[in-house]
mmCIF file of C-alpha atoms in Angstrom:
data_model
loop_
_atom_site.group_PDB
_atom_site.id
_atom_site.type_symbol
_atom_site.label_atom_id
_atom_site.label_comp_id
_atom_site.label_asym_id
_atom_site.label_seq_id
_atom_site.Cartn_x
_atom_site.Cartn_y
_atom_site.Cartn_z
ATOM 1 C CA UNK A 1 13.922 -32.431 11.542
ATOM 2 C CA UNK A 2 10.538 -31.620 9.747
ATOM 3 C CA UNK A 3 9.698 -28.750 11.632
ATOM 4 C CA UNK A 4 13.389 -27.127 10.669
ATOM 5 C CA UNK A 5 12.639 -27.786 7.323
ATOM 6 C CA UNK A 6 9.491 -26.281 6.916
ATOM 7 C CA UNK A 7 11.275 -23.401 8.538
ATOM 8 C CA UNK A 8 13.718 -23.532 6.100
ATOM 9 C CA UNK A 9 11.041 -23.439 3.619
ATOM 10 C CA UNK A 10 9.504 -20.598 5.014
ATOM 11 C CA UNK A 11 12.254 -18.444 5.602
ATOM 12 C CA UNK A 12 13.217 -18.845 2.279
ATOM 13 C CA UNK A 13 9.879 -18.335 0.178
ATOM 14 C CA UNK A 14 9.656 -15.067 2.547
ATOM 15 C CA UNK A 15 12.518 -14.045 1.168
ATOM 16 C CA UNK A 16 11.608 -14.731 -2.120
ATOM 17 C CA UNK A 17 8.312 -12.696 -2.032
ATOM 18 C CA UNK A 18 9.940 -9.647 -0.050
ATOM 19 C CA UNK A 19 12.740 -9.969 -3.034
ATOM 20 C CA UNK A 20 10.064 -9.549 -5.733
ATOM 21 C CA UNK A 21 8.414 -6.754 -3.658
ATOM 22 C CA UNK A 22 11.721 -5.060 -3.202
ATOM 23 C CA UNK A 23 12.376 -5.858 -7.316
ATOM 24 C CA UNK A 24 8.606 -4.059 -8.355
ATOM 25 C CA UNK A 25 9.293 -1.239 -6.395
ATOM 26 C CA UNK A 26 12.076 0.094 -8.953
ATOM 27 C CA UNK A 27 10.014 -0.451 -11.652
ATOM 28 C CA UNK A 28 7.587 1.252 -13.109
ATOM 29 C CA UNK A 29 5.296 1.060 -16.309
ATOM 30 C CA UNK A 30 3.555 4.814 -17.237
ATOM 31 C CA UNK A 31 1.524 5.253 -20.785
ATOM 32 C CA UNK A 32 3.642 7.065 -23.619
ATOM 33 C CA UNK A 33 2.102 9.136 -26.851
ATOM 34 C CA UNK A 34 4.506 7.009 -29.110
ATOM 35 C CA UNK A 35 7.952 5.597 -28.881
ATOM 36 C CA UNK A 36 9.702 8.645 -30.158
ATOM 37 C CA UNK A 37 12.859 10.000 -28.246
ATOM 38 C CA UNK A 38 11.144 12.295 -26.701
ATOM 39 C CA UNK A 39 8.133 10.157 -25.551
ATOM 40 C CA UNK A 40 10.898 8.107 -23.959
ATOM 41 C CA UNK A 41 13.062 11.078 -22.141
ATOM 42 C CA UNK A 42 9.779 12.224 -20.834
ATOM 43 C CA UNK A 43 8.407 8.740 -19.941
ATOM 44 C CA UNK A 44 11.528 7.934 -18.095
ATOM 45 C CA UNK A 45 11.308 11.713 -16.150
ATOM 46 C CA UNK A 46 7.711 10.556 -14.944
ATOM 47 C CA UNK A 47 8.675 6.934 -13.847
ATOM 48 C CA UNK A 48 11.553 8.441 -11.765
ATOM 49 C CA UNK A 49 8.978 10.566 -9.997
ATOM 50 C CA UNK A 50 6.609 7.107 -9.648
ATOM 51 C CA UNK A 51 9.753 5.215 -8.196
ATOM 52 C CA UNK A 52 10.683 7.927 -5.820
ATOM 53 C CA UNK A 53 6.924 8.317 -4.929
ATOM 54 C CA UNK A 54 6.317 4.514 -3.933
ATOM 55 C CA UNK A 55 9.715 4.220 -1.993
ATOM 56 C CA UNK A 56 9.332 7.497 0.390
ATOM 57 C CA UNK A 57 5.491 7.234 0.732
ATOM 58 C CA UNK A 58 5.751 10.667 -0.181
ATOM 59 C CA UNK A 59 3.258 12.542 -3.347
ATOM 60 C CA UNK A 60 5.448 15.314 -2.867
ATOM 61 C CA UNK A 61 9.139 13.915 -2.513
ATOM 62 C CA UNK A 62 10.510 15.646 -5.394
ATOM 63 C CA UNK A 63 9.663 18.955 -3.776
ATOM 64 C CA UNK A 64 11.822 17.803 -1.066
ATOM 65 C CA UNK A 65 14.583 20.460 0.088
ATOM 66 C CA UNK A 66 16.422 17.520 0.834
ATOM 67 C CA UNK A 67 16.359 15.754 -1.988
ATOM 68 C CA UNK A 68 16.921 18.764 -4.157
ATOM 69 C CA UNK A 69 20.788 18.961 -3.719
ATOM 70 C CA UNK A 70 21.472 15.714 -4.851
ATOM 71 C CA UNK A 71 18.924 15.372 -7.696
ATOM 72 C CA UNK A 72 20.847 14.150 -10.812
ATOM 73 C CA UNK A 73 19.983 12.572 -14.670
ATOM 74 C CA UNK A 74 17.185 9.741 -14.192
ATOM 75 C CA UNK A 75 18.698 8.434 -16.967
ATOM 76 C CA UNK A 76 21.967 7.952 -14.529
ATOM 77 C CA UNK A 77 20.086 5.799 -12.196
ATOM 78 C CA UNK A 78 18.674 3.193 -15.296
ATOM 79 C CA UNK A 79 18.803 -0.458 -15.530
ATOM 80 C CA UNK A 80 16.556 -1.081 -18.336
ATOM 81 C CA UNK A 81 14.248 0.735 -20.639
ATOM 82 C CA UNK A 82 11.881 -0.674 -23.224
ATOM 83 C CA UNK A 83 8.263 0.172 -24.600
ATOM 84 C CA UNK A 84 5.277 -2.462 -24.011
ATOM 85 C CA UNK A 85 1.649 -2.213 -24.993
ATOM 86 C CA UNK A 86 -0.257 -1.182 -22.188
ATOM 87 C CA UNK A 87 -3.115 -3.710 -20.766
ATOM 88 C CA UNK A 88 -6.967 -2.671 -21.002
ATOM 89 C CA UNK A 89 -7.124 -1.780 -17.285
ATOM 90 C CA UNK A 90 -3.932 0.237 -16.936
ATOM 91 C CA UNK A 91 -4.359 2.334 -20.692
ATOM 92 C CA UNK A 92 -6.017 5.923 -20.497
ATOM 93 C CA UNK A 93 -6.663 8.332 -22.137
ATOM 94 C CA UNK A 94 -6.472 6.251 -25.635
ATOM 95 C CA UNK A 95 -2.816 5.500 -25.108
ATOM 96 C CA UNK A 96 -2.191 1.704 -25.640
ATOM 97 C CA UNK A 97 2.324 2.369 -25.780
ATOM 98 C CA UNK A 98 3.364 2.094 -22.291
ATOM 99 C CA UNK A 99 7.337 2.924 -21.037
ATOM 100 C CA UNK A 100 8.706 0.225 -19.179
ATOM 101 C CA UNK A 101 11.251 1.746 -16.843
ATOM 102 C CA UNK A 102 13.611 -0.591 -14.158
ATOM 103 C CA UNK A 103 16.321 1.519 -11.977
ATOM 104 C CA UNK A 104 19.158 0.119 -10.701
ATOM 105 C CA UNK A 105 17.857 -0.491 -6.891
ATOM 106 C CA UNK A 106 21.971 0.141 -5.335
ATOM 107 C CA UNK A 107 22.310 3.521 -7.311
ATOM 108 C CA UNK A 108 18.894 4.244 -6.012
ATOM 109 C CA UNK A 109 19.289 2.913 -2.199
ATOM 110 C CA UNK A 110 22.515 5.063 -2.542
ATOM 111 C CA UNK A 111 20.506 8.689 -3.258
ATOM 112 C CA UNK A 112 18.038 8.038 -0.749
ATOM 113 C CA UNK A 113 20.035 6.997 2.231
ATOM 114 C CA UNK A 114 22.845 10.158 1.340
ATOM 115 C CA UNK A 115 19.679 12.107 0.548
ATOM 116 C CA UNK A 116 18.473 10.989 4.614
ATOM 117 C CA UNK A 117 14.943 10.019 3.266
ATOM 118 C CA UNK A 118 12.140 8.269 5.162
ATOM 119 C CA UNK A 119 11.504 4.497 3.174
ATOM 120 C CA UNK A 120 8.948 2.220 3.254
ATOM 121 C CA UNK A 121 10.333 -1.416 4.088
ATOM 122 C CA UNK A 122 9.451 -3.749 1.045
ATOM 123 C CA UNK A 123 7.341 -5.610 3.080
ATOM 124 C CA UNK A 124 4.881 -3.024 3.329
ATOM 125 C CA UNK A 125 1.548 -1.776 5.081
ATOM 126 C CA UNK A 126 -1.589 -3.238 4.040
ATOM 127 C CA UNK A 127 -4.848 -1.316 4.550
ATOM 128 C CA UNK A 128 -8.467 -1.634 5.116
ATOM 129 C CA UNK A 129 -10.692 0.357 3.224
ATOM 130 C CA UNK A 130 -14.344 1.462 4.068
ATOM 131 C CA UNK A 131 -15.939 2.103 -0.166
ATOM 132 C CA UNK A 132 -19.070 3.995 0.634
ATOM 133 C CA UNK A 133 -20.752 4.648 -3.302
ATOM 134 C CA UNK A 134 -24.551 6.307 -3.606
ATOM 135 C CA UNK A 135 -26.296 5.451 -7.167
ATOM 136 C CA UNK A 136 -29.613 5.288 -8.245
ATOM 137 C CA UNK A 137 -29.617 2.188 -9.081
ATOM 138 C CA UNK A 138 -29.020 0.726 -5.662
ATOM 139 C CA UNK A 139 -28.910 3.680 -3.214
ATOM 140 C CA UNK A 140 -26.159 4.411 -0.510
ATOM 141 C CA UNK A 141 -24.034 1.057 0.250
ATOM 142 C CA UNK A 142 -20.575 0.226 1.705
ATOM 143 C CA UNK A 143 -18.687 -2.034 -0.943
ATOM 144 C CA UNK A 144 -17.775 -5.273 0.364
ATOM 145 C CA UNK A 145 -15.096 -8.057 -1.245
ATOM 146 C CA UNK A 146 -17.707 -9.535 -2.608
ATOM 147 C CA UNK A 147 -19.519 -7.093 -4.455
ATOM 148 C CA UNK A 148 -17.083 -5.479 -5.599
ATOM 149 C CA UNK A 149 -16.157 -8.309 -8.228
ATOM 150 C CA UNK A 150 -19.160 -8.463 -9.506
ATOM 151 C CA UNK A 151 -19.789 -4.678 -10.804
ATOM 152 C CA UNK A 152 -20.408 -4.331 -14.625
ATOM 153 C CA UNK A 153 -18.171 -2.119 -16.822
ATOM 154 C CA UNK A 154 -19.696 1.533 -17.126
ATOM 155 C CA UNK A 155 -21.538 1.104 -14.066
ATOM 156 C CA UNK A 156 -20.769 3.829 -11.633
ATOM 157 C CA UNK A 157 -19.093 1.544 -8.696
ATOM 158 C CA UNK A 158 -17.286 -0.070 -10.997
ATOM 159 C CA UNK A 159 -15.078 3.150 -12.032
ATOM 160 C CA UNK A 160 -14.596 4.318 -8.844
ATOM 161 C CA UNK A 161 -13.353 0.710 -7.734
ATOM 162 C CA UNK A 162 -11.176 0.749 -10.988
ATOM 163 C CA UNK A 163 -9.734 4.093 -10.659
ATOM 164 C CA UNK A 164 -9.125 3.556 -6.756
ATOM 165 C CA UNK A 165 -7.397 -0.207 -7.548
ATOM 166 C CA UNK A 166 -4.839 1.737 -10.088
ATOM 167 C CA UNK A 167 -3.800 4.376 -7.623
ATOM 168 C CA UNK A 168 -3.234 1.784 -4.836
ATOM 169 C CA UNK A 169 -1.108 0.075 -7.347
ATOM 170 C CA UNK A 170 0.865 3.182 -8.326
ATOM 171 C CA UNK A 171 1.595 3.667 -4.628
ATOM 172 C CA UNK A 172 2.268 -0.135 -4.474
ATOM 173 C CA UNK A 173 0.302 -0.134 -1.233
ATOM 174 C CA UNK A 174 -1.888 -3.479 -0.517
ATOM 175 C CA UNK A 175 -5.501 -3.056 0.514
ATOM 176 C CA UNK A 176 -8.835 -5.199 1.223
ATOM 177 C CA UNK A 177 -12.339 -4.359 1.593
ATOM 178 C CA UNK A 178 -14.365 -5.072 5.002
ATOM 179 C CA UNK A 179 -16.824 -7.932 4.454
ATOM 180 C CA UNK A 180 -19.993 -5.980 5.687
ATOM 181 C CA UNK A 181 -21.086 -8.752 7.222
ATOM 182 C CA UNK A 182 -24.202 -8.501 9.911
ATOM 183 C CA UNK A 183 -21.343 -8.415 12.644
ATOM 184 C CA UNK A 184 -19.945 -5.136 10.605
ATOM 185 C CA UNK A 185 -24.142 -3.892 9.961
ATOM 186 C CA UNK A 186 -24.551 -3.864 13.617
ATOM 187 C CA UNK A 187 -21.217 -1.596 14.704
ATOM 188 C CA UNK A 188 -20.998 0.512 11.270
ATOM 189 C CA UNK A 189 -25.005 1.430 9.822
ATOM 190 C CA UNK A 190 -24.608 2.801 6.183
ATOM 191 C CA UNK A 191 -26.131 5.897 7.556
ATOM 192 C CA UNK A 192 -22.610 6.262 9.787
ATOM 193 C CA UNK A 193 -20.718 5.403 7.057
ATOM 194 C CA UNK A 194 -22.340 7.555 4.644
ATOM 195 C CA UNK A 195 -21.304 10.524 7.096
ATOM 196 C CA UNK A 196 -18.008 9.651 7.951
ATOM 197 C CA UNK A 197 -18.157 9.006 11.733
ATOM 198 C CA UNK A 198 -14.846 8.127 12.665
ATOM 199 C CA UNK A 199 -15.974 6.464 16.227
ATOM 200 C CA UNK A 200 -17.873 3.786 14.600
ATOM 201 C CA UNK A 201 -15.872 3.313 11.636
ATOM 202 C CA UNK A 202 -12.823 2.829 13.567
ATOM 203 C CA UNK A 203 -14.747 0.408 15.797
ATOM 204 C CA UNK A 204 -16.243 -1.296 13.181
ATOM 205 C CA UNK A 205 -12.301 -1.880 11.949
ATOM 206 C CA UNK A 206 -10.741 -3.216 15.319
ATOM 207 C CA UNK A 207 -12.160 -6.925 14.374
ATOM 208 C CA UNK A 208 -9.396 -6.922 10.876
ATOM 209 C CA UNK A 209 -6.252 -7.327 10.844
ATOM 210 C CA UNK A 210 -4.784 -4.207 9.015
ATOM 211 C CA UNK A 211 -2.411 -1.690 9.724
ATOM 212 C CA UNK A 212 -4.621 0.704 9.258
ATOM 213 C CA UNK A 213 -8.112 1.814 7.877
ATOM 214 C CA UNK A 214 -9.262 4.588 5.960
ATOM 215 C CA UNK A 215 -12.804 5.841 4.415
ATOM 216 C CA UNK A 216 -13.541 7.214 0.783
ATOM 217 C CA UNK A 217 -17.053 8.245 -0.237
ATOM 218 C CA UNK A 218 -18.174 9.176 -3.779
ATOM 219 C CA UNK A 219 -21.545 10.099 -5.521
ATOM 220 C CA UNK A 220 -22.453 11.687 -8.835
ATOM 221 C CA UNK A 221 -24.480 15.109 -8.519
ATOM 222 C CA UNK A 222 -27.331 15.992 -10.855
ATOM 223 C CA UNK A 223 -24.947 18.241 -12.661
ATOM 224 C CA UNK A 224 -22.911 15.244 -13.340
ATOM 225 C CA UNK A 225 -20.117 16.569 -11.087
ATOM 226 C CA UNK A 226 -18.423 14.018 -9.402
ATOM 227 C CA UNK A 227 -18.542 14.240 -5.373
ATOM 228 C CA UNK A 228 -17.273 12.941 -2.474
ATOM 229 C CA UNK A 229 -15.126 12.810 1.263
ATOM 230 C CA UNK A 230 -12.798 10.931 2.413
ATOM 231 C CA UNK A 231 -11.650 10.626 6.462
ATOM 232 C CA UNK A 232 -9.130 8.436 8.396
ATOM 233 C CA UNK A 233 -7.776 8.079 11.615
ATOM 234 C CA UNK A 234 -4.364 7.581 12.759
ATOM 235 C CA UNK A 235 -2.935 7.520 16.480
ATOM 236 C CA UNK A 236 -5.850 9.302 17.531
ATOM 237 C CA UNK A 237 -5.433 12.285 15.086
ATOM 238 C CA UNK A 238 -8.307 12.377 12.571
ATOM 239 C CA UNK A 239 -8.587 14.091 8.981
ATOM 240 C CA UNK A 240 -11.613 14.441 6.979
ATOM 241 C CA UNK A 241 -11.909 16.084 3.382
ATOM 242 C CA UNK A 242 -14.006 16.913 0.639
ATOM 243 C CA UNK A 243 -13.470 17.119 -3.309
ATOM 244 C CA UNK A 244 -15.328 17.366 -6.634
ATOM 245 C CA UNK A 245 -14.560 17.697 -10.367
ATOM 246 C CA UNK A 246 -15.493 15.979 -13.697
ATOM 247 C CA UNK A 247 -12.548 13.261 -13.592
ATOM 248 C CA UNK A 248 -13.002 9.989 -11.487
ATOM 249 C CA UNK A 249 -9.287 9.200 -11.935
ATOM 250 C CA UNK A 250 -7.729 12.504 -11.291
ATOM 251 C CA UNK A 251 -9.958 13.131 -7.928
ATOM 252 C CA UNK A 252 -9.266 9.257 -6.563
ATOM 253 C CA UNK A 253 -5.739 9.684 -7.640
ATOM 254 C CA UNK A 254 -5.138 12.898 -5.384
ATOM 255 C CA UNK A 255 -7.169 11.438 -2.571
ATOM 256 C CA UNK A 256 -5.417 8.749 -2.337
ATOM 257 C CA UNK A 257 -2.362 10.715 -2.352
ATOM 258 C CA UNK A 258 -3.199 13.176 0.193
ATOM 259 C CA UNK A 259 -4.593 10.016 2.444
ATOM 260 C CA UNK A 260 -1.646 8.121 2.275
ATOM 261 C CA UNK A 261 0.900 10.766 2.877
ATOM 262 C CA UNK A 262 0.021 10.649 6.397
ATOM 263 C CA UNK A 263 -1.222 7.673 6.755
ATOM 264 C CA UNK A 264 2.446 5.718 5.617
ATOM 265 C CA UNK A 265 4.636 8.330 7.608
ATOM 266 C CA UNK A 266 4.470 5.890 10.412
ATOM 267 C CA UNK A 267 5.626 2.794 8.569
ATOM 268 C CA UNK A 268 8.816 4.734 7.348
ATOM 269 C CA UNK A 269 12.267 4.541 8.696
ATOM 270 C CA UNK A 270 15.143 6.526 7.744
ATOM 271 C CA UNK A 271 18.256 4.873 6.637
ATOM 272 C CA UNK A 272 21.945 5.443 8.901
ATOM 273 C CA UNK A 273 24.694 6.851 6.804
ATOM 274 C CA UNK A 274 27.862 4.763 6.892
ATOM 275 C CA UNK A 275 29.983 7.949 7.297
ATOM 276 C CA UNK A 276 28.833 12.083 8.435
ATOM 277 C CA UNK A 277 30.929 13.374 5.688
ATOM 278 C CA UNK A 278 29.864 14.333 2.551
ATOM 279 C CA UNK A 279 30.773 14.552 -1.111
ATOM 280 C CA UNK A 280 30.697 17.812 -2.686
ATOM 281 C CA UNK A 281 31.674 17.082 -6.845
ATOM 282 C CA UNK A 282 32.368 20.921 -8.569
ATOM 283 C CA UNK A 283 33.378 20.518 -12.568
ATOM 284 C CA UNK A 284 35.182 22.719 -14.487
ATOM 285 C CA UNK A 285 37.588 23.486 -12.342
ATOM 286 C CA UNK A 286 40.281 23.850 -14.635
ATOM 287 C CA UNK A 287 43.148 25.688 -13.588
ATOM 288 C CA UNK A 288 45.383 25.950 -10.261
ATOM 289 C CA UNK A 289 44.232 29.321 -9.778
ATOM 290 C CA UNK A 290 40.352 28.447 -10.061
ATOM 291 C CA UNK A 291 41.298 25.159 -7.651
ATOM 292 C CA UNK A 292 42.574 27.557 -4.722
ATOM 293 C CA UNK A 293 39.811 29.664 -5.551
ATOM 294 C CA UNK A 294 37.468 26.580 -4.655
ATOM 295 C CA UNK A 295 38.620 24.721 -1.847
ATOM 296 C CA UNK A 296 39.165 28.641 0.036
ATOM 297 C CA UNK A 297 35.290 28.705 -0.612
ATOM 298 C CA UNK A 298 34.753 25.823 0.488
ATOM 299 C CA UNK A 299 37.023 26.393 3.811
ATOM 300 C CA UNK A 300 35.070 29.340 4.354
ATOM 301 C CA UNK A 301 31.860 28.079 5.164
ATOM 302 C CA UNK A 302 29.916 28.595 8.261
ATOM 303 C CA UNK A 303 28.638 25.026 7.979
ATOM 304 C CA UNK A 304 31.854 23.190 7.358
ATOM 305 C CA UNK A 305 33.932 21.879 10.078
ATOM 306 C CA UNK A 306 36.468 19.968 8.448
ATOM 307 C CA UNK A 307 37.381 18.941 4.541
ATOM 308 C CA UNK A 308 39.356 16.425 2.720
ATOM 309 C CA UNK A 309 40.442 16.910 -0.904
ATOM 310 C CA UNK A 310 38.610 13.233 -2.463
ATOM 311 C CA UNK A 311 39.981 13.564 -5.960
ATOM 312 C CA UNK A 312 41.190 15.708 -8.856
ATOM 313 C CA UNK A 313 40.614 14.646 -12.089
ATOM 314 C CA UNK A 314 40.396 16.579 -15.570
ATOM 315 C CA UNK A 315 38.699 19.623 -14.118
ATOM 316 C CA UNK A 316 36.386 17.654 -11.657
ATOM 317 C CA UNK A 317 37.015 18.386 -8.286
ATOM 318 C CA UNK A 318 35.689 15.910 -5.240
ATOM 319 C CA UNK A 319 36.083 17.126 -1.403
ATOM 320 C CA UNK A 320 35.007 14.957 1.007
ATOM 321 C CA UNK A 321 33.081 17.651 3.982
ATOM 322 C CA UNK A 322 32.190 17.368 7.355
ATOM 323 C CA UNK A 323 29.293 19.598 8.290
ATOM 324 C CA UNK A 324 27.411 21.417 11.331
ATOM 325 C CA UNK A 325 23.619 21.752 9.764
ATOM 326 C CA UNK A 326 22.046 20.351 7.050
ATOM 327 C CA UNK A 327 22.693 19.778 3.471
ATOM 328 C CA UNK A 328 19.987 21.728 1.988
ATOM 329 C CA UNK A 329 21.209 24.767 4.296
ATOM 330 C CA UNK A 330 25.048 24.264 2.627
ATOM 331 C CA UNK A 331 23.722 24.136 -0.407
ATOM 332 C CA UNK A 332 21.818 27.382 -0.222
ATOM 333 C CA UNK A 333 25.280 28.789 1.414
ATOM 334 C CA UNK A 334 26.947 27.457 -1.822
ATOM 335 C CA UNK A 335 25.101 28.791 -4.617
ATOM 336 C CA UNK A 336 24.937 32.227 -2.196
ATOM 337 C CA UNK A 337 28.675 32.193 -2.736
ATOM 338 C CA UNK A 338 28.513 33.050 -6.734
ATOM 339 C CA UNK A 339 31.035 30.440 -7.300
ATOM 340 C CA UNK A 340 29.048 27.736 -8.311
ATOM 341 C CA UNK A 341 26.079 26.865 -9.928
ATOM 342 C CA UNK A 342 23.945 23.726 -9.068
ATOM 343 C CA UNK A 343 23.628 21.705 -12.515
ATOM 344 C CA UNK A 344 22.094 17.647 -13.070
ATOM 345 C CA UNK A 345 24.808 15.536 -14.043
ATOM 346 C CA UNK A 346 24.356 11.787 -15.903
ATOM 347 C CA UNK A 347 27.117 10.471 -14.841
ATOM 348 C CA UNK A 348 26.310 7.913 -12.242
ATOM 349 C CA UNK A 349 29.151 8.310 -9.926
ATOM 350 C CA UNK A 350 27.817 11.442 -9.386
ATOM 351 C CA UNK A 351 25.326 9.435 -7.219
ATOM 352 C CA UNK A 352 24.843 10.675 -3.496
ATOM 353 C CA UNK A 353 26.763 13.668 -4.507
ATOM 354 C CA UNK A 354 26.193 17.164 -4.436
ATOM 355 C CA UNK A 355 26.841 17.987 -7.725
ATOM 356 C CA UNK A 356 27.833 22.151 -9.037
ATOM 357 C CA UNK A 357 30.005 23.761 -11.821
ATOM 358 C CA UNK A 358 32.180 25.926 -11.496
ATOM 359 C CA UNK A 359 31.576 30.026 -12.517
ATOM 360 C CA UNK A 360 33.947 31.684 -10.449
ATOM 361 C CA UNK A 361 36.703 33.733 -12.282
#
């Protein structure tokens, strides 16, 4: 009896923290100049992006071509919106107003499954990470768990630790440090660290339990140019790079990125569509005339094998299509037609819908 209830208890506090995971991931908090209108149409523009970012895994989703047809209004896909002052660590730039932006998670589940993106579940990866920092103060070291708490602001370390703790966070991807203890010293020198040697890194990382490891190593040059490499490995294909500028946040911010792009493609799964046909929305499609003019188009298709008339309703025209290819392919084939044009509507039933208006005489 005690051992179901502490199962009981389990289960349901795991559900609790995978609900709260699940609940952070469609919201987002980015810095604003002020709380005008336009500070908050451009705020809510950039959390989208964040949202979309931390779901797929993906730096670059919104350059997806399949994404693309089915982009709409961020402001369609809202569930709250509000301004908050921004805390000490997560301010830049001067900017203390922050944007606090929650989507509705169904509307958004909705666009990505139509959409046939990868997603990371909510309980997600967690990494270990080999910080390798070279200051005169101390020299060359790997940062451990410990040491890393106890860096002083302006100190060197401590920004790169800072800046790399806020880009994890952005990606809402969990990390940990190694512990560099003698057992680590004696598989992983600082010397092999220092130069990125995958074997012994990635021997020195069998002992934690992670789902996988990568390296990042940075140093300030005598110019005061900020240097550095990172390198990972992942099932058995290995990636090393280097990169330099004047900006600790903007270089461990696109690092990060370009690690982590590869490194989550394997914890991604790509949600099954309840139905293959698809929703093609075209407004303005007011007369008889223009509605023969459409669904003949449409008919005429390479890709389409079969359509359904959806709804009619006050110009807006819904067919319901079954294709052979892939959506970003019948869009192209649409828009090559001269009949419509591809436009972002706010309307949220336009959700999962590939959305056009009509130009055709």
């Amino acid at each position: 009896m005690l051992k179901r209830w502490l199962i009981g208890i389990f289960i349901c506090f795991s559900l609790a923290i995978s609900a709260s995971q699940g609940a952070d991931l469609y919201r987002v908090l980015v810095p604003v100049d002020d709380q005008t209108k336009e500070s908050r149409e451009a705020g809510i523009e950039i959390a989208f992006s964040k949202m979309l970012i931390k779901l797929t895994g993906n730096s670059q989703i919104l350059q997806s071509p399949q994404l693309k047809p089915f982009l709409i209004d961020p402001k369609a896909f809202l569930d709250s919106v509000g301004f908050n002052q921004l805390s000490d660590s997560a301010a830049k730039k001067n900017i203390a107003t922050g944007l606090d932006v929650k989507f509705d998670r169904p509307l958004v589940d909705k666009l990505l499954k139509q959409a046939q993106l990868p997603i990371i579940p909510a309980v997600r990866p967690k990494f270990l990470v080999w910080l390798m920092v070279d200051d005169i103060a101390q020299g060359r070291r790997v940062l451990d768990e410990s040491t890393s708490k106890q860096l002083q602001s302006g100190d060197h370390s401590f920004e790169l630790v800072e800046a790399f703790e806020r880009a994890m966070q952005a990606r809402s991807i969990s990390y940990f440090l190694p512990s560099y203890d003698l057992e680590d010293q004696l598989s992983l020198s600082v010397k092999d660290a220092w130069a990125m040697k995958i074997d012994p890194l990635n021997n020195a990382s069998q002992r934690y339990d992670a789902d996988g490891w990568f390296a990042l190593r940075v140093f300030k040059a005598s110019d005061g140019q900020i240097r550095g490499a990172w390198a990972y490995q992942e099932a058995g294909k290995r990636q090393m790079n280097d990169f330099y500028g004047d900006s600790m946040t903007d270089l461990i911010d696109a690092s990060v990125d370009q690690v982590l792009d590869t490194l989550l493609q394997s914890h991604t799964y790509v949600p099954q569509l309840e139905t293959d046909k698809l929703l093609v929305q075209i407004d303005g499609v007011l007369s008889y005339k223009n509605y023969q003019m459409a669904l003949r188009g449409l008919e005429q298709l390479e890709l389409v094998e079969a359509l359904q008339l959806y709804s009619v309703n006050k110009g807006e025209l819904v067919v319901a299509i079954e294709i052979n290819g892939s959506v970003e392919l019948l869009h192209a084939e649409l828009i090559r037609t001269g009949l419509v044009e591809s436009y972002l509507s706010s309307d949220n039933r336009s959700i999962g819908r590939l959305t056009y208006n009509w130009v055709g005489q």
